[in-house]
Every structure is written in C-alpha cells, then in structure tokens.
Amino acid sequence: MDKVELEKRVEELHKLLHEYGYAYYVLDQPMVPDAVYDQYLKELLAIEADNPDLIFPDSPTQRVGGNILEGFEKVTHKTPMLSLSNAFNEEDLRDFDRRVKAVVGESVRYVCELKIDGLAISLTYENGTFVLGSTRGDGTTGENITANLRTIRTIPLRLKNDISIEVRGEAYMPKKSFNKLNEEREQKGEDLFANPRNAAAGSLRQLDPKIAASRNLSIFLYSIGGDPEQYGLDSHSESLDYLDEMGLTTNKERRVCQTIDEVVEYVKEWHDKRPNLSYEIDGIVVKVDRFIHQQELGFTAKSPRWATAYKFPAEEVVTRLIDIELS
Ligand SMILES: NC(=O)c1c(N)nc(OC2CCCC2)nc1O[C@@H]1CCC[C@@H]1O
C-alpha cells in the first residue's frame, strides 16, 4: 500500500478497534470474537512499527505507555472540583429539600445517583481526543495522571463526536478486582489495601503505567466541567445522557425524582441493594436537576447548595485485615 492507502487503513482500523473496544468494555456486549479484535490490533501495530509517523495519540495501541514517569505534574482545574455537603438521615434530606424550595419554589426536580466510592478525576478532550486526565487534588490543583488513566478501558481515547469538553467522574476498582489484588499481595507477603478506594488511588498514583494497566480499574462520569449549557443542555439528567451519546460511561442506576419522597424511596432501595453491586458506594448523591435552579442556588465556599450526599453507614463486614490478625 502507498502512504495514502496506509493512512486510510490506519483510520479504518482506529474506527473498528474503538467500536469493538466500546462494545466490549463499556456495553459489555462483544461485537466480534477476541481473536478478530487481536488480529486487527496486530495489523495496526505492524503498520505503526513500519510508519511511526502514523502513530496517533488516540490509537488503540497507545493505551499503555512505555516509559516510567519521574513524578506527576500539577494541573490547575479550570473550575474547582467541589465536594459535597452530607445528609445522614431522612430529616436531613427533607431539610435540604426545604432549603432548596425556599429559593427555587415548589417545581424543583432532583437526580439521584449512586455515590461511587473511588477517586474523583477530571478528563479533558480536545476535538474528540483524550488529552489530559488529572486527580481532584485539593479541588483547585490536582496531579496529571493522563498516562495511567489512558490504561482504563472504559475511558475512550476518542469520543463519538469531535467535541472539546472536560468531564468529571469517579475512578474505582470493582470489588472482585480488589479481592483478587489483595489475595495476590497476601501470597507475596505485601501489605494489603484496606478498601477498593485506597487500592484505586494507589494504582493511579503509580509512576509506571503498566502497573495501573494491571489493576482493572474502571470509571463512572457524573458531570461536565465548566458551563454545560454551551452544549445546549438545560439539566443535569440531560448532560448525563449527552455523555452516554459521546461514548463516555455514566452510571445507569441514576433516577430523576419529582419529589423528595421519591428521593427517600430511592435511598432506601439502594441501602438494601448495595451489597449486590459489583463496586462499592458510600451513599447517594442528590442533585437539583435544572441548571437554572442550580444557578439560583449557587455554592458555599466548598460545595454546591444544589447537591448533597446521603451517607450510608460503613458496610458491616469483617475486613480481611482483622481475619489475618486473628488467624
Ligand atoms: N462519588 C460520586 O459518585 C459523585 C457523584 N455521583 N456526583 C458528584 O457530583 C459532584 C459535582 C457537583 C459537586 C459534586 N460527586 C461525586 O463525588 C464527589 C467528588 C468529590 C467529592 C465527592 O466524592
């Protein structure tokens, strides 16, 4: 093939492999057998080996970087990554609802989301390509962990549309991966991670991306940084559907609630269903849905007045650490 035909073939292989990867990792519905995926990947690797100028940052071959970093650069977030006020019981939720209605009136609508117990991160895409990933840090300044985030298969290296957008979410380690990792560490006499959140944070702080790649991390995205209305969106629930359309992963258990009674119902339902989840949650996040209402409510110094986190009590499990000490 001449150069032009090679470029065309590389573009075709990118498109195929991104589509197969999305179906496999995000939808959990493989489109082709692994052997077919591997064969296309091998073809792309061979073309890239002979034509390094055809290696692009969003190539599926560029997920696990080669070199080990010296350290992490600092990243200043364009808009601060806020924290959440807490609610500990039904009364706190109803107080939140009263405070919200005092400002925006009776027609307020909420979105409830599972509160993923992981590490808050930010992803920046330019013209559809993933260019920067960082930790929340202190809310204003985080660490550049792009190389490690590229290894997370549910983070697309290229969006469905060539938009520029910053999105925020929670990177997490599924319970099964956490237990398997601790079993391996126990075999090797290494100290254990206390919980999946620490394991995810520890994995994303590795300077060698190969280690992060081996930890089977995943992610749920839950908000757009900056002004979501620039994408023609009027509410938080719409923005989550928009992220889905872009090929980003959001948590499908979310629910739009027309009243605080429905919110209370959702909280009770997930308090009972929590142990069956394949990942850990530490509560429910309740957000006012319409952006005009969010703007009327505004922020305190560190968290929005239009959102709160209902915290579940710590899960009643005897941790493996105690098991080991007693054995
Ligand atoms: N952990 C979560 O699942 C979660 C969520 N589903 N939604 C938000 O909304 C942000 C945006 C407005 C203020 C907080 N934050 C979440 O986690 C935050 C990140 C930093 C502190 C909380 O853990």
mmCIF file of C-alpha atoms and ligand atoms in Angstrom:
data_model
loop_
_atom_site.group_PDB
_atom_site.id
_atom_site.type_symbol
_atom_site.label_atom_id
_atom_site.label_comp_id
_atom_site.label_asym_id
_atom_site.label_seq_id
_atom_site.Cartn_x
_atom_site.Cartn_y
_atom_site.Cartn_z
ATOM 1 C CA MET A 1 0.000 0.000 0.000
ATOM 2 C CA ASP A 2 1.200 3.560 -0.682
ATOM 3 C CA LYS A 3 1.191 6.228 2.069
ATOM 4 C CA VAL A 4 -2.313 7.467 1.313
ATOM 5 C CA GLU A 5 -3.754 3.942 1.341
ATOM 6 C CA LEU A 6 -1.868 3.253 4.608
ATOM 7 C CA GLU A 7 -3.330 6.385 6.237
ATOM 8 C CA LYS A 8 -6.809 5.322 5.128
ATOM 9 C CA ARG A 9 -6.259 1.789 6.506
ATOM 10 C CA VAL A 10 -4.993 3.190 9.837
ATOM 11 C CA GLU A 11 -8.123 5.381 10.111
ATOM 12 C CA GLU A 12 -10.330 2.347 9.347
ATOM 13 C CA LEU A 13 -8.526 0.212 11.956
ATOM 14 C CA HIS A 14 -8.866 3.013 14.586
ATOM 15 C CA LYS A 15 -12.599 3.204 13.922
ATOM 16 C CA LEU A 16 -13.084 -0.593 14.062
ATOM 17 C CA LEU A 17 -10.990 -1.110 17.196
ATOM 18 C CA HIS A 18 -12.607 1.845 19.054
ATOM 19 C CA GLU A 19 -16.063 0.487 18.198
ATOM 20 C CA TYR A 20 -15.185 -3.094 19.235
ATOM 21 C CA GLY A 21 -13.470 -1.800 22.406
ATOM 22 C CA TYR A 22 -16.521 0.297 23.348
ATOM 23 C CA ALA A 23 -18.895 -2.644 22.820
ATOM 24 C CA TYR A 24 -16.633 -4.980 24.826
ATOM 25 C CA TYR A 25 -15.614 -2.767 27.761
ATOM 26 C CA VAL A 26 -18.420 -0.210 28.084
ATOM 27 C CA LEU A 27 -21.530 -2.073 26.859
ATOM 28 C CA ASP A 28 -20.207 -5.469 27.964
ATOM 29 C CA GLN A 29 -21.554 -6.823 24.623
ATOM 30 C CA PRO A 30 -18.625 -8.016 22.436
ATOM 31 C CA MET A 31 -19.278 -7.469 18.695
ATOM 32 C CA VAL A 32 -16.526 -9.843 17.487
ATOM 33 C CA PRO A 33 -14.526 -12.744 18.971
ATOM 34 C CA ASP A 34 -11.321 -11.665 20.797
ATOM 35 C CA ALA A 35 -9.255 -13.315 18.024
ATOM 36 C CA VAL A 36 -10.721 -10.907 15.451
ATOM 37 C CA TYR A 37 -10.001 -7.885 17.680
ATOM 38 C CA ASP A 38 -6.433 -9.112 18.275
ATOM 39 C CA GLN A 39 -5.856 -9.666 14.553
ATOM 40 C CA TYR A 40 -6.845 -6.058 13.698
ATOM 41 C CA LEU A 41 -4.717 -4.776 16.594
ATOM 42 C CA LYS A 42 -1.729 -6.780 15.285
ATOM 43 C CA GLU A 43 -2.254 -5.313 11.792
ATOM 44 C CA LEU A 44 -2.308 -1.771 13.226
ATOM 45 C CA LEU A 45 0.807 -2.437 15.360
ATOM 46 C CA ALA A 46 2.649 -3.701 12.241
ATOM 47 C CA ILE A 47 1.725 -0.595 10.196
ATOM 48 C CA GLU A 48 2.728 1.686 13.116
ATOM 49 C CA ALA A 49 6.050 -0.172 13.528
ATOM 50 C CA ASP A 50 6.918 0.486 9.867
ATOM 51 C CA ASN A 51 5.378 4.010 9.831
ATOM 52 C CA PRO A 52 5.972 5.769 13.199
ATOM 53 C CA ASP A 53 4.503 8.967 11.668
ATOM 54 C CA LEU A 54 1.154 7.108 11.552
ATOM 55 C CA ILE A 55 1.130 6.562 15.347
ATOM 56 C CA PHE A 56 -1.517 8.962 16.746
ATOM 57 C CA PRO A 57 -2.296 9.622 20.457
ATOM 58 C CA ASP A 58 -5.833 8.220 20.100
ATOM 59 C CA SER A 59 -4.599 4.967 18.558
ATOM 60 C CA PRO A 60 -5.877 1.878 20.439
ATOM 61 C CA THR A 61 -2.234 0.749 20.574
ATOM 62 C CA GLN A 62 -1.340 3.772 22.743
ATOM 63 C CA ARG A 63 -3.216 2.764 25.898
ATOM 64 C CA VAL A 64 -0.251 1.563 27.951
ATOM 65 C CA GLY A 65 2.647 3.988 27.660
ATOM 66 C CA GLY A 66 6.226 2.664 27.732
ATOM 67 C CA ASN A 67 8.227 4.984 29.958
ATOM 68 C CA ILE A 68 8.060 5.239 33.736
ATOM 69 C CA LEU A 69 7.343 8.807 34.910
ATOM 70 C CA GLU A 70 9.681 10.728 37.266
ATOM 71 C CA GLY A 71 6.709 12.280 39.027
ATOM 72 C CA PHE A 72 3.336 13.902 38.360
ATOM 73 C CA GLU A 73 2.974 17.478 37.042
ATOM 74 C CA LYS A 74 0.500 19.768 38.778
ATOM 75 C CA VAL A 75 -2.744 20.630 36.960
ATOM 76 C CA THR A 76 -4.931 23.627 37.854
ATOM 77 C CA HIS A 77 -8.620 22.883 37.267
ATOM 78 C CA LYS A 78 -10.425 25.448 35.059
ATOM 79 C CA THR A 79 -13.348 25.360 37.508
ATOM 80 C CA PRO A 80 -12.878 23.952 41.020
ATOM 81 C CA MET A 81 -13.816 20.327 41.670
ATOM 82 C CA LEU A 82 -16.173 20.768 44.600
ATOM 83 C CA SER A 83 -17.017 18.498 47.488
ATOM 84 C CA LEU A 84 -20.494 17.672 48.773
ATOM 85 C CA SER A 85 -22.397 18.540 51.946
ATOM 86 C CA ASN A 86 -23.640 15.474 53.845
ATOM 87 C CA ALA A 87 -27.039 14.219 54.924
ATOM 88 C CA PHE A 88 -27.175 11.394 57.490
ATOM 89 C CA ASN A 89 -30.877 10.643 57.796
ATOM 90 C CA GLU A 90 -34.260 11.276 56.219
ATOM 91 C CA GLU A 91 -34.763 14.501 58.216
ATOM 92 C CA ASP A 92 -31.524 15.939 56.781
ATOM 93 C CA LEU A 93 -32.820 15.172 53.278
ATOM 94 C CA ARG A 94 -36.130 16.909 53.975
ATOM 95 C CA ASP A 95 -34.266 19.927 55.412
ATOM 96 C CA PHE A 96 -32.216 20.027 52.167
ATOM 97 C CA ASP A 97 -35.479 19.925 50.164
ATOM 98 C CA ARG A 98 -36.978 22.778 52.248
ATOM 99 C CA ARG A 99 -33.858 24.953 51.774
ATOM 100 C CA VAL A 100 -33.899 24.294 48.018
ATOM 101 C CA LYS A 101 -37.629 25.063 47.652
ATOM 102 C CA ALA A 102 -37.240 28.291 49.659
ATOM 103 C CA VAL A 103 -35.049 29.552 46.801
ATOM 104 C CA VAL A 104 -36.372 27.897 43.608
ATOM 105 C CA GLY A 105 -40.008 27.197 44.514
ATOM 106 C CA GLU A 106 -42.097 24.025 44.549
ATOM 107 C CA SER A 107 -41.422 22.808 40.977
ATOM 108 C CA VAL A 108 -37.915 21.517 41.743
ATOM 109 C CA ARG A 109 -36.864 18.122 40.317
ATOM 110 C CA TYR A 110 -33.931 16.011 41.592
ATOM 111 C CA VAL A 111 -31.493 13.492 40.098
ATOM 112 C CA CYS A 112 -30.302 10.709 42.420
ATOM 113 C CA GLU A 113 -27.008 8.951 41.685
ATOM 114 C CA LEU A 114 -25.121 6.187 43.456
ATOM 115 C CA LYS A 115 -22.156 7.771 45.250
ATOM 116 C CA ILE A 116 -19.229 5.764 43.867
ATOM 117 C CA ASP A 117 -16.528 5.214 46.486
ATOM 118 C CA GLY A 118 -13.420 5.854 44.408
ATOM 119 C CA LEU A 119 -11.107 8.691 43.375
ATOM 120 C CA ALA A 120 -12.518 11.883 41.831
ATOM 121 C CA ILE A 121 -10.860 12.644 38.496
ATOM 122 C CA SER A 122 -11.154 15.018 35.544
ATOM 123 C CA LEU A 123 -10.835 14.117 31.820
ATOM 124 C CA THR A 124 -10.219 16.706 29.084
ATOM 125 C CA TYR A 125 -10.972 16.006 25.411
ATOM 126 C CA GLU A 126 -9.937 18.314 22.549
ATOM 127 C CA ASN A 127 -11.714 17.828 19.223
ATOM 128 C CA GLY A 128 -12.749 14.383 20.378
ATOM 129 C CA THR A 129 -9.304 13.176 21.522
ATOM 130 C CA PHE A 130 -8.421 12.440 25.173
ATOM 131 C CA VAL A 131 -5.571 14.853 26.000
ATOM 132 C CA LEU A 132 -5.425 15.303 29.790
ATOM 133 C CA GLY A 133 -6.507 13.402 32.900
ATOM 134 C CA SER A 134 -5.981 14.569 36.487
ATOM 135 C CA THR A 135 -6.870 13.881 40.099
ATOM 136 C CA ARG A 136 -9.148 16.239 42.052
ATOM 137 C CA GLY A 137 -6.317 17.060 44.492
ATOM 138 C CA ASP A 138 -7.443 19.863 46.809
ATOM 139 C CA GLY A 139 -10.245 20.832 44.431
ATOM 140 C CA THR A 140 -8.195 23.569 42.735
ATOM 141 C CA THR A 141 -4.927 21.789 41.874
ATOM 142 C CA GLY A 142 -4.584 18.090 41.038
ATOM 143 C CA GLU A 143 -1.940 15.774 39.548
ATOM 144 C CA ASN A 144 -1.535 14.939 35.858
ATOM 145 C CA ILE A 145 -2.183 11.162 35.697
ATOM 146 C CA THR A 146 -3.024 11.025 31.979
ATOM 147 C CA ALA A 147 -0.710 8.059 31.318
ATOM 148 C CA ASN A 148 -2.441 5.976 33.989
ATOM 149 C CA LEU A 149 -5.974 6.985 33.010
ATOM 150 C CA ARG A 150 -5.264 6.003 29.379
ATOM 151 C CA THR A 151 -4.965 2.407 30.592
ATOM 152 C CA ILE A 152 -8.602 2.386 31.820
ATOM 153 C CA ARG A 153 -10.568 0.606 29.074
ATOM 154 C CA THR A 154 -13.847 2.397 29.873
ATOM 155 C CA ILE A 155 -12.166 5.749 29.158
ATOM 156 C CA PRO A 156 -12.449 6.240 25.366
ATOM 157 C CA LEU A 157 -9.310 7.699 23.721
ATOM 158 C CA ARG A 158 -11.670 9.217 21.163
ATOM 159 C CA LEU A 159 -15.272 10.447 21.586
ATOM 160 C CA LYS A 160 -18.107 9.672 19.160
ATOM 161 C CA ASN A 161 -18.124 13.386 18.108
ATOM 162 C CA ASP A 162 -15.083 15.665 17.753
ATOM 163 C CA ILE A 163 -16.095 17.987 20.617
ATOM 164 C CA SER A 164 -13.884 19.698 23.194
ATOM 165 C CA ILE A 165 -15.161 19.039 26.686
ATOM 166 C CA GLU A 166 -13.995 18.480 30.286
ATOM 167 C CA VAL A 167 -15.818 15.754 32.219
ATOM 168 C CA ARG A 168 -15.569 14.636 35.851
ATOM 169 C CA GLY A 169 -16.173 11.332 37.487
ATOM 170 C CA GLU A 170 -15.003 8.679 39.891
ATOM 171 C CA ALA A 171 -12.314 6.114 39.060
ATOM 172 C CA TYR A 172 -12.871 2.924 41.056
ATOM 173 C CA MET A 173 -11.715 -0.670 41.477
ATOM 174 C CA PRO A 174 -14.501 -3.316 41.259
ATOM 175 C CA LYS A 175 -14.887 -5.446 44.409
ATOM 176 C CA LYS A 176 -13.760 -8.632 42.583
ATOM 177 C CA SER A 177 -10.545 -6.985 41.344
ATOM 178 C CA PHE A 178 -9.880 -5.644 44.838
ATOM 179 C CA ASN A 179 -10.216 -9.090 46.453
ATOM 180 C CA LYS A 180 -8.045 -10.711 43.743
ATOM 181 C CA LEU A 181 -5.352 -7.999 44.129
ATOM 182 C CA ASN A 182 -5.246 -8.444 47.911
ATOM 183 C CA GLU A 183 -5.040 -12.225 47.566
ATOM 184 C CA GLU A 184 -2.029 -11.799 45.232
ATOM 185 C CA ARG A 185 -0.413 -9.352 47.673
ATOM 186 C CA GLU A 186 -1.037 -11.720 50.564
ATOM 187 C CA GLN A 187 0.726 -14.518 48.610
ATOM 188 C CA LYS A 188 3.691 -12.209 48.067
ATOM 189 C CA GLY A 189 3.732 -11.088 51.712
ATOM 190 C CA GLU A 190 2.953 -7.496 50.689
ATOM 191 C CA ASP A 191 0.708 -5.297 52.852
ATOM 192 C CA LEU A 192 -2.947 -5.270 51.824
ATOM 193 C CA PHE A 193 -5.111 -2.371 50.653
ATOM 194 C CA ALA A 194 -7.745 -1.551 53.288
ATOM 195 C CA ASN A 195 -10.533 -0.936 50.745
ATOM 196 C CA PRO A 196 -11.170 -0.532 46.973
ATOM 197 C CA ARG A 197 -10.944 3.280 47.203
ATOM 198 C CA ASN A 198 -7.386 3.125 48.568
ATOM 199 C CA ALA A 199 -6.497 0.442 46.012
ATOM 200 C CA ALA A 200 -7.785 2.641 43.156
ATOM 201 C CA ALA A 201 -5.941 5.717 44.494
ATOM 202 C CA GLY A 202 -2.743 3.710 44.991
ATOM 203 C CA SER A 203 -2.997 2.268 41.469
ATOM 204 C CA LEU A 204 -3.477 5.685 39.833
ATOM 205 C CA ARG A 205 -0.504 7.071 41.775
ATOM 206 C CA GLN A 206 1.884 4.531 40.231
ATOM 207 C CA LEU A 207 4.629 6.114 38.110
ATOM 208 C CA ASP A 208 4.723 3.049 35.837
ATOM 209 C CA PRO A 209 1.544 2.918 33.671
ATOM 210 C CA LYS A 210 1.986 -0.864 33.285
ATOM 211 C CA ILE A 211 1.090 -1.284 36.960
ATOM 212 C CA ALA A 212 -2.051 0.867 36.630
ATOM 213 C CA ALA A 213 -2.936 -1.152 33.492
ATOM 214 C CA SER A 214 -2.791 -4.384 35.517
ATOM 215 C CA ARG A 215 -5.246 -3.177 38.197
ATOM 216 C CA ASN A 216 -8.524 -3.467 36.179
ATOM 217 C CA LEU A 217 -9.770 -0.009 37.150
ATOM 218 C CA SER A 218 -12.976 1.487 35.780
ATOM 219 C CA ILE A 219 -14.808 4.793 35.875
ATOM 220 C CA PHE A 220 -18.249 6.434 36.059
ATOM 221 C CA LEU A 221 -18.537 10.035 34.816
ATOM 222 C CA TYR A 222 -21.057 12.287 36.543
ATOM 223 C CA SER A 223 -20.658 15.902 35.455
ATOM 224 C CA ILE A 224 -19.407 18.301 32.808
ATOM 225 C CA GLY A 225 -16.737 20.801 33.941
ATOM 226 C CA GLY A 226 -17.275 24.436 33.037
ATOM 227 C CA ASP A 227 -20.586 25.540 31.524
ATOM 228 C CA PRO A 228 -22.682 22.581 30.277
ATOM 229 C CA GLU A 229 -25.186 24.983 28.685
ATOM 230 C CA GLN A 230 -22.611 25.573 25.890
ATOM 231 C CA TYR A 231 -23.644 22.074 24.645
ATOM 232 C CA GLY A 232 -27.310 23.085 24.581
ATOM 233 C CA LEU A 233 -28.123 21.201 27.791
ATOM 234 C CA ASP A 234 -30.692 22.506 30.317
ATOM 235 C CA SER A 235 -30.417 19.944 33.092
ATOM 236 C CA HIS A 236 -28.056 17.537 34.815
ATOM 237 C CA SER A 237 -30.029 14.468 33.671
ATOM 238 C CA GLU A 238 -29.740 15.676 30.059
ATOM 239 C CA SER A 239 -25.990 16.167 30.486
ATOM 240 C CA LEU A 240 -25.559 12.548 31.658
ATOM 241 C CA ASP A 241 -27.485 11.287 28.589
ATOM 242 C CA TYR A 242 -25.240 13.518 26.443
ATOM 243 C CA LEU A 243 -22.111 11.923 27.971
ATOM 244 C CA ASP A 244 -23.566 8.483 27.117
ATOM 245 C CA GLU A 245 -24.055 9.609 23.495
ATOM 246 C CA MET A 246 -20.402 10.757 23.361
ATOM 247 C CA GLY A 247 -19.297 7.234 24.303
ATOM 248 C CA LEU A 248 -18.446 8.090 27.921
ATOM 249 C CA THR A 249 -19.504 5.800 30.772
ATOM 250 C CA THR A 250 -22.099 7.019 33.258
ATOM 251 C CA ASN A 251 -23.822 5.005 35.980
ATOM 252 C CA LYS A 252 -27.139 3.658 34.688
ATOM 253 C CA GLU A 253 -28.749 3.356 38.158
ATOM 254 C CA ARG A 254 -29.453 7.113 38.267
ATOM 255 C CA ARG A 255 -33.080 8.226 38.653
ATOM 256 C CA VAL A 256 -34.919 11.530 38.113
ATOM 257 C CA CYS A 257 -37.130 12.151 41.176
ATOM 258 C CA GLN A 258 -40.070 14.594 41.059
ATOM 259 C CA THR A 259 -40.370 14.827 44.887
ATOM 260 C CA ILE A 260 -38.219 14.370 47.991
ATOM 261 C CA ASP A 261 -40.445 11.369 48.852
ATOM 262 C CA GLU A 262 -39.188 9.667 45.680
ATOM 263 C CA VAL A 263 -35.621 10.545 46.736
ATOM 264 C CA VAL A 264 -36.173 8.931 50.142
ATOM 265 C CA GLU A 265 -37.586 5.846 48.381
ATOM 266 C CA TYR A 266 -34.508 5.611 46.112
ATOM 267 C CA VAL A 267 -32.161 5.930 49.130
ATOM 268 C CA LYS A 268 -33.972 3.111 50.987
ATOM 269 C CA GLU A 269 -33.985 0.905 47.866
ATOM 270 C CA TRP A 270 -30.224 1.253 47.342
ATOM 271 C CA HIS A 271 -29.379 0.905 51.006
ATOM 272 C CA ASP A 272 -30.782 -2.638 50.683
ATOM 273 C CA LYS A 273 -29.372 -3.383 47.196
ATOM 274 C CA ARG A 274 -25.867 -2.002 47.953
ATOM 275 C CA PRO A 275 -24.212 -5.371 48.829
ATOM 276 C CA ASN A 276 -25.191 -6.799 45.409
ATOM 277 C CA LEU A 277 -23.284 -4.114 43.475
ATOM 278 C CA SER A 278 -20.005 -5.104 41.798
ATOM 279 C CA TYR A 279 -18.409 -1.870 43.096
ATOM 280 C CA GLU A 280 -18.505 -0.005 46.409
ATOM 281 C CA ILE A 281 -20.717 3.009 47.046
ATOM 282 C CA ASP A 282 -20.741 5.087 50.221
ATOM 283 C CA GLY A 283 -24.088 6.820 49.718
ATOM 284 C CA ILE A 284 -26.427 8.549 47.306
ATOM 285 C CA VAL A 285 -25.801 11.943 45.668
ATOM 286 C CA VAL A 286 -28.933 14.079 45.300
ATOM 287 C CA LYS A 287 -28.743 16.962 42.805
ATOM 288 C CA VAL A 288 -31.208 19.616 41.711
ATOM 289 C CA ASP A 289 -31.770 18.774 38.032
ATOM 290 C CA ARG A 290 -32.426 22.039 36.134
ATOM 291 C CA PHE A 291 -29.342 24.233 35.594
ATOM 292 C CA ILE A 292 -31.375 27.443 36.072
ATOM 293 C CA HIS A 293 -32.262 26.197 39.567
ATOM 294 C CA GLN A 294 -28.629 25.229 40.264
ATOM 295 C CA GLN A 295 -27.563 28.760 39.298
ATOM 296 C CA GLU A 296 -30.156 30.343 41.591
ATOM 297 C CA LEU A 297 -28.889 28.208 44.487
ATOM 298 C CA GLY A 298 -25.165 28.722 43.860
ATOM 299 C CA PHE A 299 -22.335 27.478 46.089
ATOM 300 C CA THR A 300 -20.932 27.733 49.608
ATOM 301 C CA ALA A 301 -17.133 28.080 49.912
ATOM 302 C CA LYS A 302 -16.572 24.393 49.160
ATOM 303 C CA SER A 303 -19.770 22.760 47.912
ATOM 304 C CA PRO A 304 -22.899 23.449 45.839
ATOM 305 C CA ARG A 305 -26.156 24.351 47.627
ATOM 306 C CA TRP A 306 -27.944 22.369 44.896
ATOM 307 C CA ALA A 307 -26.495 18.986 45.856
ATOM 308 C CA THR A 308 -25.998 16.831 48.943
ATOM 309 C CA ALA A 309 -24.644 13.368 49.709
ATOM 310 C CA TYR A 310 -26.713 10.980 51.802
ATOM 311 C CA LYS A 311 -24.068 8.857 53.572
ATOM 312 C CA PHE A 312 -24.652 5.157 54.273
ATOM 313 C CA PRO A 313 -23.111 3.767 57.484
ATOM 314 C CA ALA A 314 -19.872 1.845 56.801
ATOM 315 C CA GLU A 315 -20.695 -1.634 55.441
ATOM 316 C CA GLU A 316 -20.831 -4.177 58.288
ATOM 317 C CA VAL A 317 -18.119 -6.514 57.032
ATOM 318 C CA VAL A 318 -15.277 -8.075 58.994
ATOM 319 C CA THR A 319 -12.321 -6.867 56.915
ATOM 320 C CA ARG A 320 -9.745 -9.428 55.783
ATOM 321 C CA LEU A 321 -7.114 -7.495 57.786
ATOM 322 C CA ILE A 322 -8.846 -8.428 61.057
ATOM 323 C CA ASP A 323 -9.233 -12.028 59.789
ATOM 324 C CA ILE A 324 -5.497 -12.244 59.204
ATOM 325 C CA GLU A 325 -4.548 -10.702 62.567
ATOM 326 C CA LEU A 326 -6.812 -13.179 64.357
ATOM 327 C CA SER A 327 -5.603 -16.223 62.390
HETATM 328 N N1 LIG B 1 -18.733 9.946 44.093
HETATM 329 C C1 LIG B 1 -19.756 10.191 43.268
HETATM 330 O O1 LIG B 1 -20.386 9.256 42.755
HETATM 331 C C2 LIG B 1 -20.131 11.614 42.927
HETATM 332 C C3 LIG B 1 -21.258 11.892 42.122
HETATM 333 N N2 LIG B 1 -22.057 10.899 41.637
HETATM 334 N N3 LIG B 1 -21.559 13.184 41.807
HETATM 335 C C4 LIG B 1 -20.776 14.186 42.255
HETATM 336 O O2 LIG B 1 -21.109 15.466 41.908
HETATM 337 C C5 LIG B 1 -20.096 16.490 42.054
HETATM 338 C C6 LIG B 1 -20.475 17.614 41.130
HETATM 339 C C7 LIG B 1 -21.080 18.658 41.997
HETATM 340 C C8 LIG B 1 -20.484 18.503 43.358
HETATM 341 C C9 LIG B 1 -20.017 17.034 43.450
HETATM 342 N N4 LIG B 1 -19.683 13.991 43.028
HETATM 343 C C10 LIG B 1 -19.360 12.712 43.390
HETATM 344 O O3 LIG B 1 -18.276 12.534 44.181
HETATM 345 C C11 LIG B 1 -17.686 13.737 44.719
HETATM 346 C C12 LIG B 1 -16.358 14.051 44.116
HETATM 347 C C13 LIG B 1 -15.579 14.809 45.172
HETATM 348 C C14 LIG B 1 -16.289 14.604 46.471
HETATM 349 C C15 LIG B 1 -17.411 13.604 46.192
HETATM 350 O O4 LIG B 1 -16.896 12.311 46.424
#
